[in-house]
mmCIF file of C-alpha atoms in Angstrom:
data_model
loop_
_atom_site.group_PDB
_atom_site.id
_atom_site.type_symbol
_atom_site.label_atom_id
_atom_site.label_comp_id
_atom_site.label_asym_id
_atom_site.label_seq_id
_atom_site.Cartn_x
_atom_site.Cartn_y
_atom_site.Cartn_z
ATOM 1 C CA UNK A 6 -149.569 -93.407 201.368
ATOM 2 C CA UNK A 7 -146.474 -91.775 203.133
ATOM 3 C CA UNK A 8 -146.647 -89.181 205.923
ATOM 4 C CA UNK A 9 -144.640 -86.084 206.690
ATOM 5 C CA UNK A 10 -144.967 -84.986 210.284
ATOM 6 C CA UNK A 11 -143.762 -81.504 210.959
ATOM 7 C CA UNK A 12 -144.726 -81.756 214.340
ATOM 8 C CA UNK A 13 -147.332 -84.404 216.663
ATOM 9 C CA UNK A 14 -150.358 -82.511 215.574
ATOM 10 C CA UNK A 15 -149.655 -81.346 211.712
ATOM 11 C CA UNK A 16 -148.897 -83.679 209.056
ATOM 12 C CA UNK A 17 -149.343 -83.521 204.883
ATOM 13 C CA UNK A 18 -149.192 -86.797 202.892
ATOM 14 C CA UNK A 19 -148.062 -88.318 199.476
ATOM 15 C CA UNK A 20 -149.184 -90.940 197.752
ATOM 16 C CA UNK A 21 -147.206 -93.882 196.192
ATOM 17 C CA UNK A 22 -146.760 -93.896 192.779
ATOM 18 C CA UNK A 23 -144.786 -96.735 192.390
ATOM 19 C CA UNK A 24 -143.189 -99.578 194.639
ATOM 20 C CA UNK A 25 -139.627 -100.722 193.716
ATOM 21 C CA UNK A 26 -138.960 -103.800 195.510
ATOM 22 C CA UNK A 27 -135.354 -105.677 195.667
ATOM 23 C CA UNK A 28 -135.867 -108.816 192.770
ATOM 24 C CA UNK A 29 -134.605 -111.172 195.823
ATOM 25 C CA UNK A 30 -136.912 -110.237 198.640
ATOM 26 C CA UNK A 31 -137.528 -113.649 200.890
ATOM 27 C CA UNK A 32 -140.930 -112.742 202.574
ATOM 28 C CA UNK A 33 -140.508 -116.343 204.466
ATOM 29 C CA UNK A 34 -136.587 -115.802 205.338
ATOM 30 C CA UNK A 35 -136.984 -111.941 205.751
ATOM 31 C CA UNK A 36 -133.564 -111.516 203.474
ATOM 32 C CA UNK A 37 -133.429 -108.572 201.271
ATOM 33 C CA UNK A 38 -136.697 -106.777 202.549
ATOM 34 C CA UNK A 39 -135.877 -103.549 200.840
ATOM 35 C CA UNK A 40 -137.936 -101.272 198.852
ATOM 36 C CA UNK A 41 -137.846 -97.874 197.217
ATOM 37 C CA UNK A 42 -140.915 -95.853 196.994
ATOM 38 C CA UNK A 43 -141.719 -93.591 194.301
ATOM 39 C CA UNK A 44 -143.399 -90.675 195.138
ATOM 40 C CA UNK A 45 -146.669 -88.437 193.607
ATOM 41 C CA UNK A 46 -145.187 -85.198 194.369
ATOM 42 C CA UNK A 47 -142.100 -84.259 196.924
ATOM 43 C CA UNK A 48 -142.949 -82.830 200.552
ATOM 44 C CA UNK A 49 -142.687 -79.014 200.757
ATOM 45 C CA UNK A 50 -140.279 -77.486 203.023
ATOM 46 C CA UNK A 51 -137.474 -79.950 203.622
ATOM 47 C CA UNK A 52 -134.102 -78.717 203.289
ATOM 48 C CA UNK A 53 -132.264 -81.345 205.264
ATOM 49 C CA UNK A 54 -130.981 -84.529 203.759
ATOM 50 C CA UNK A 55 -129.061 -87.619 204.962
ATOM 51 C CA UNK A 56 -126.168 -89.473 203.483
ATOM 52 C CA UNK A 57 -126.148 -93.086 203.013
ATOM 53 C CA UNK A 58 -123.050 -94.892 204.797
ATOM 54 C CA UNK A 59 -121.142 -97.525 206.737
ATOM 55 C CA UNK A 60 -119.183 -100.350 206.114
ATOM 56 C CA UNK A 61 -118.359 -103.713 207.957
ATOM 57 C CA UNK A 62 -114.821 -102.289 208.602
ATOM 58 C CA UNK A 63 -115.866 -100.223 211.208
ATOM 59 C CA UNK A 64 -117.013 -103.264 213.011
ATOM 60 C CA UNK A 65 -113.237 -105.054 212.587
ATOM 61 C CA UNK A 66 -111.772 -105.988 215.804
ATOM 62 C CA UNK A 67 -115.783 -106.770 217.584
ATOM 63 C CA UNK A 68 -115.855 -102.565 217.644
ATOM 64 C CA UNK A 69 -119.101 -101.790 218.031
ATOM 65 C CA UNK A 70 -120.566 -98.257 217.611
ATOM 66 C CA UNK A 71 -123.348 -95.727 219.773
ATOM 67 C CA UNK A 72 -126.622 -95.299 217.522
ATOM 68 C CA UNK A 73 -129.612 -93.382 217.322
ATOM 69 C CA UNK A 74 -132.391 -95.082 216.327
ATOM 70 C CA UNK A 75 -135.813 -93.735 215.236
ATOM 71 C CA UNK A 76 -139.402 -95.380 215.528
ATOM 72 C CA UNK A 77 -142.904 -95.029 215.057
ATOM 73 C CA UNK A 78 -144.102 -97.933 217.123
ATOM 74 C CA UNK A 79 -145.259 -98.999 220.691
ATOM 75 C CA UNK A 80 -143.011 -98.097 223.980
ATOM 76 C CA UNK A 81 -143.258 -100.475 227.234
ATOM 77 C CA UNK A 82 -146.146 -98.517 228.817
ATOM 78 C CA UNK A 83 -148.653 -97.810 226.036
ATOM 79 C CA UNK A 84 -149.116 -98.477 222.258
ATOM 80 C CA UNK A 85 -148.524 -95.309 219.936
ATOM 81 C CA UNK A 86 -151.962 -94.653 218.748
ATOM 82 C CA UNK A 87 -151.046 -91.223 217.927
ATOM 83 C CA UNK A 88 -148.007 -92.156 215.907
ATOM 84 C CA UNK A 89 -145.628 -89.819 217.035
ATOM 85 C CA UNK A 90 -141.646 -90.506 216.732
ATOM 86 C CA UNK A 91 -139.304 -91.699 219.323
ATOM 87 C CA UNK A 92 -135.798 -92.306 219.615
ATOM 88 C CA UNK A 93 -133.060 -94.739 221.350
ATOM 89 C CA UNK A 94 -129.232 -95.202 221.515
ATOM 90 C CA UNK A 95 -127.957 -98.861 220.910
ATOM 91 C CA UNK A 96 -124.629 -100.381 220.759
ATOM 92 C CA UNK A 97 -124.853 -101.613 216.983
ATOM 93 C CA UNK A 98 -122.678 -104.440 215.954
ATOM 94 C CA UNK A 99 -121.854 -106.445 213.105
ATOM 95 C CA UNK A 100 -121.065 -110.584 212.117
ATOM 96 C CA UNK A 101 -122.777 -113.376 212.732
ATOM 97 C CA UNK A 102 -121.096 -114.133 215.376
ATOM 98 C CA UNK A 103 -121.766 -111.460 217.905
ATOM 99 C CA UNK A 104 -125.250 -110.480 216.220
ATOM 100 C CA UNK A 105 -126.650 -114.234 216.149
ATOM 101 C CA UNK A 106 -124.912 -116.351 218.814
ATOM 102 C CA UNK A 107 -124.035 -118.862 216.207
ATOM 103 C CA UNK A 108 -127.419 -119.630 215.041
ATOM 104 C CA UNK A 109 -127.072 -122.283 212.238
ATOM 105 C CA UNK A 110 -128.146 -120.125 209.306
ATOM 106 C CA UNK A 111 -125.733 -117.797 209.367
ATOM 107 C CA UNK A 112 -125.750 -116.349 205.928
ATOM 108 C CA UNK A 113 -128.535 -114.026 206.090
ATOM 109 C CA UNK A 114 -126.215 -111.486 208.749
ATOM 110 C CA UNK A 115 -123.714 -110.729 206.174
ATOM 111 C CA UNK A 116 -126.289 -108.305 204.966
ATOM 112 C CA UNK A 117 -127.523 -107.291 208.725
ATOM 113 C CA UNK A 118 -126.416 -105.254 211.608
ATOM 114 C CA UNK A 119 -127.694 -105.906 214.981
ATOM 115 C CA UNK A 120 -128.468 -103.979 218.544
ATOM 116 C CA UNK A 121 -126.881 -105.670 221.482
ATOM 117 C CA UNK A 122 -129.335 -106.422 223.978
ATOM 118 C CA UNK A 123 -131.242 -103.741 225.598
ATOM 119 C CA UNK A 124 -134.783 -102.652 227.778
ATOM 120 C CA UNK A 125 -134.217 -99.233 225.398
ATOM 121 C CA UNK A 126 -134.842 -101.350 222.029
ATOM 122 C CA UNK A 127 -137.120 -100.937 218.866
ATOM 123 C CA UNK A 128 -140.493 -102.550 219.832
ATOM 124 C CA UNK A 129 -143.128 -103.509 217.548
ATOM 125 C CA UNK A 130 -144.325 -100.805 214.841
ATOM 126 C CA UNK A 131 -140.408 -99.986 214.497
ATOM 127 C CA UNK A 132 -139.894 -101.624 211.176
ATOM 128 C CA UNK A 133 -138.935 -99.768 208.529
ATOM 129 C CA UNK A 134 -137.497 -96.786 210.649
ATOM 130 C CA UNK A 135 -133.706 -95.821 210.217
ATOM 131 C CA UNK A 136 -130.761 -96.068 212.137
ATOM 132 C CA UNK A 137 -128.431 -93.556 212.076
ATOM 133 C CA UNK A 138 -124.810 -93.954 213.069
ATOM 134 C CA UNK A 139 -122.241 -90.852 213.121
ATOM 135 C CA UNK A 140 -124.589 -88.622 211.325
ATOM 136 C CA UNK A 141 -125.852 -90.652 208.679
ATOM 137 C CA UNK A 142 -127.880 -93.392 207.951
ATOM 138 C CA UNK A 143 -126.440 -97.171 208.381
ATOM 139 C CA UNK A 144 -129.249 -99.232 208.675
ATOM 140 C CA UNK A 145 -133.461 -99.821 207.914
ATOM 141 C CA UNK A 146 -135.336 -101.674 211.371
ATOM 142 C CA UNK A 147 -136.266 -105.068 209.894
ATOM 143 C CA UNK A 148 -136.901 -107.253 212.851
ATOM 144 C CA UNK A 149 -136.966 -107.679 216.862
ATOM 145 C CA UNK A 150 -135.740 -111.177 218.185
ATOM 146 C CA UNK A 151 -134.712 -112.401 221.353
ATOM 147 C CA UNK A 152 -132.135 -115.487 221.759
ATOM 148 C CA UNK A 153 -132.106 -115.793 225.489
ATOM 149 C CA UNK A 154 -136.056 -116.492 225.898
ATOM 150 C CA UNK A 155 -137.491 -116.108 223.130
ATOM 151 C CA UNK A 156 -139.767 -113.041 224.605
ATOM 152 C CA UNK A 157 -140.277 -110.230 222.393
ATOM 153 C CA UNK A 158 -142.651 -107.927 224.260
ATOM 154 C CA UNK A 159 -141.693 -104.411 224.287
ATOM 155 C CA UNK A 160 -139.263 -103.326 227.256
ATOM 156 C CA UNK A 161 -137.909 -107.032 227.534
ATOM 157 C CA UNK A 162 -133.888 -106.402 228.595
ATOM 158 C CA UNK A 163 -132.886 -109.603 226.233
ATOM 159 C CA UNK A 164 -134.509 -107.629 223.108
ATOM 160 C CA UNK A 165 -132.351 -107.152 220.437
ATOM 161 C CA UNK A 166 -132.915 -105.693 216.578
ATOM 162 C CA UNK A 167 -132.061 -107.139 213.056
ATOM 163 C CA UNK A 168 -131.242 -104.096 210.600
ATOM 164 C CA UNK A 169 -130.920 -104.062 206.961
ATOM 165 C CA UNK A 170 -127.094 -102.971 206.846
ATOM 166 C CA UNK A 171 -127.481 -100.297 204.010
ATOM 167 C CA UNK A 172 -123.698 -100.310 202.370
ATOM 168 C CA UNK A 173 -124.753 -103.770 200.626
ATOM 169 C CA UNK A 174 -127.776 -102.308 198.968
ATOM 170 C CA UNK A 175 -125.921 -98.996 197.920
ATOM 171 C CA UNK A 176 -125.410 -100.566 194.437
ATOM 172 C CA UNK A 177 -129.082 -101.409 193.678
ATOM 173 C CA UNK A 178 -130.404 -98.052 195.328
ATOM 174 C CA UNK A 179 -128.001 -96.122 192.840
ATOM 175 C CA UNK A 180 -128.767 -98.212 189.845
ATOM 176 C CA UNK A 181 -133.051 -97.864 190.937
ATOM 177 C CA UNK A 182 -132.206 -94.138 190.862
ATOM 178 C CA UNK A 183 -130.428 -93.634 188.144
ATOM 179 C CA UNK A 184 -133.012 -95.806 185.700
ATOM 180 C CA UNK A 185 -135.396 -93.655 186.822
ATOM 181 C CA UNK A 186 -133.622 -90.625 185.723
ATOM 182 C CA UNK A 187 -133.662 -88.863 189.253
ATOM 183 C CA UNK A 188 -131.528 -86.024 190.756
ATOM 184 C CA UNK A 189 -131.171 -86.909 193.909
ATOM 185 C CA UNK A 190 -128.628 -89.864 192.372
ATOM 186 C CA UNK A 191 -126.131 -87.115 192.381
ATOM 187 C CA UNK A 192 -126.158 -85.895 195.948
ATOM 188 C CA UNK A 193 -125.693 -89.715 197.243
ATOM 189 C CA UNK A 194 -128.807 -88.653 199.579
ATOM 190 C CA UNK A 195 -132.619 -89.862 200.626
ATOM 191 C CA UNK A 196 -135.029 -87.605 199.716
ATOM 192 C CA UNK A 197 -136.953 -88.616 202.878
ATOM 193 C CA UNK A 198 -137.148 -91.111 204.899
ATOM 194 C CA UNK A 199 -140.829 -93.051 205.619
ATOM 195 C CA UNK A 200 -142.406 -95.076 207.923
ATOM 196 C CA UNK A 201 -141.848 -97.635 206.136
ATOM 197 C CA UNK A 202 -138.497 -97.484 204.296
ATOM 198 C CA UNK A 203 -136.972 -95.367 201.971
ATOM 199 C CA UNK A 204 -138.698 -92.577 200.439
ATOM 200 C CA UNK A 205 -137.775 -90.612 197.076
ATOM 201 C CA UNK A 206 -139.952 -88.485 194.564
ATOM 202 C CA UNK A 207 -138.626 -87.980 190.752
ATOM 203 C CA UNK A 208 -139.937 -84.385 190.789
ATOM 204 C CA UNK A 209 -136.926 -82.373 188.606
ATOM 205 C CA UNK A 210 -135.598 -79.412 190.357
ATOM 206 C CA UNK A 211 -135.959 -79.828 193.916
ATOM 207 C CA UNK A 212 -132.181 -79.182 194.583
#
């Protein structure tokens, strides 16, 4: 089931029809952990959409860029019982080198982006919840880790976040889409975006 809050007190909700999951999702290594959700019916009243984007020239040169990102989960003072959104700027960066310290296995952050470290992080309950970078969407929240001391509590300065760097899962979004014979393929857009990860309903006719 998928939620659409208009607001911290009214909310109306889908349900799944059908889960596409990427065909090399590592549950253990945490590599690939991207799905598309296929909607009942599309939420009423949304007329704002969000392109996909990025790529890891931007990051050429150890430039790093300002970030919103958005969350459903806990904050340093209380857990979010009442599931209502937040948001945080990071410094996003890309490579292995700056996003993992040199960590042996290195392979898996070709497909990542990462926060630099920061008390103003995701926190637990984040997963799943975009980042968006110059107006659009870059990255999905996949995991919290901590190099320095291995503490991930909430509100620890040596946080940092693991995201699911879109641009090398353009290709497979477009190609879920387009099997599926849905509009939205030619706008390039999500038709929402869930808790979870990415939302889209195959309802003709909502452009």
């Amino acid at each position: 089931m998928v939620y659409h809050y208009t607001n911290s007190i009214f909310k109306t909700r889908r349900f799944v029809e059908h889960l596409y999951q990427h065909e090399t999702y590592d549950k253990i290594a945490f590599t690939d952990d991207i799905s598309i959700l296929k909607l009942e019916n599309p939420f009423k009243y949304i007329s704002r959409y969000i392109d996909l984007a990025g790529h890891p020239d931007e990051f050429s040169n150890a430039t790093s860029l300002n970030c919103t990102a958005i969350g459903y989960g806990d904050t340093d003072s209380s857990r979010n019982d009442e599931a209502l959104g937040y948001m945080t700027s990071l410094t996003i960066m890309y490579g292995s080198e700056v996003c993992s310290d040199n960590i042996q296995n290195t392979e898996p952050w070709r497909k990542l982006i990462c926060s630099k470290p920061s008390n103003h992080s995701v926190c637990p309950g984040d997963s799943g919840g975009p980042l968006i970078c110059n107006g659009k969407q870059y990255g999905v929240a996949g995991f919290i880790y901590n190099i320095d001391d291995m503490d991930t509590t909430c509100g620890n300065p040596h946080i940092r976040c693991g995201y699911l760097f879109v641009h090398f899962y353009s290709d497979w979004i477009s190609n879920v889409l387009i099997n599926t014979g849905n509009l939205i393929k030619l706008h390039n857009k999500l038709f929402n975006i869930s808790v979870l990860l990415i939302v889209y309903s195959l309802i003709k006719n909502i452009f």
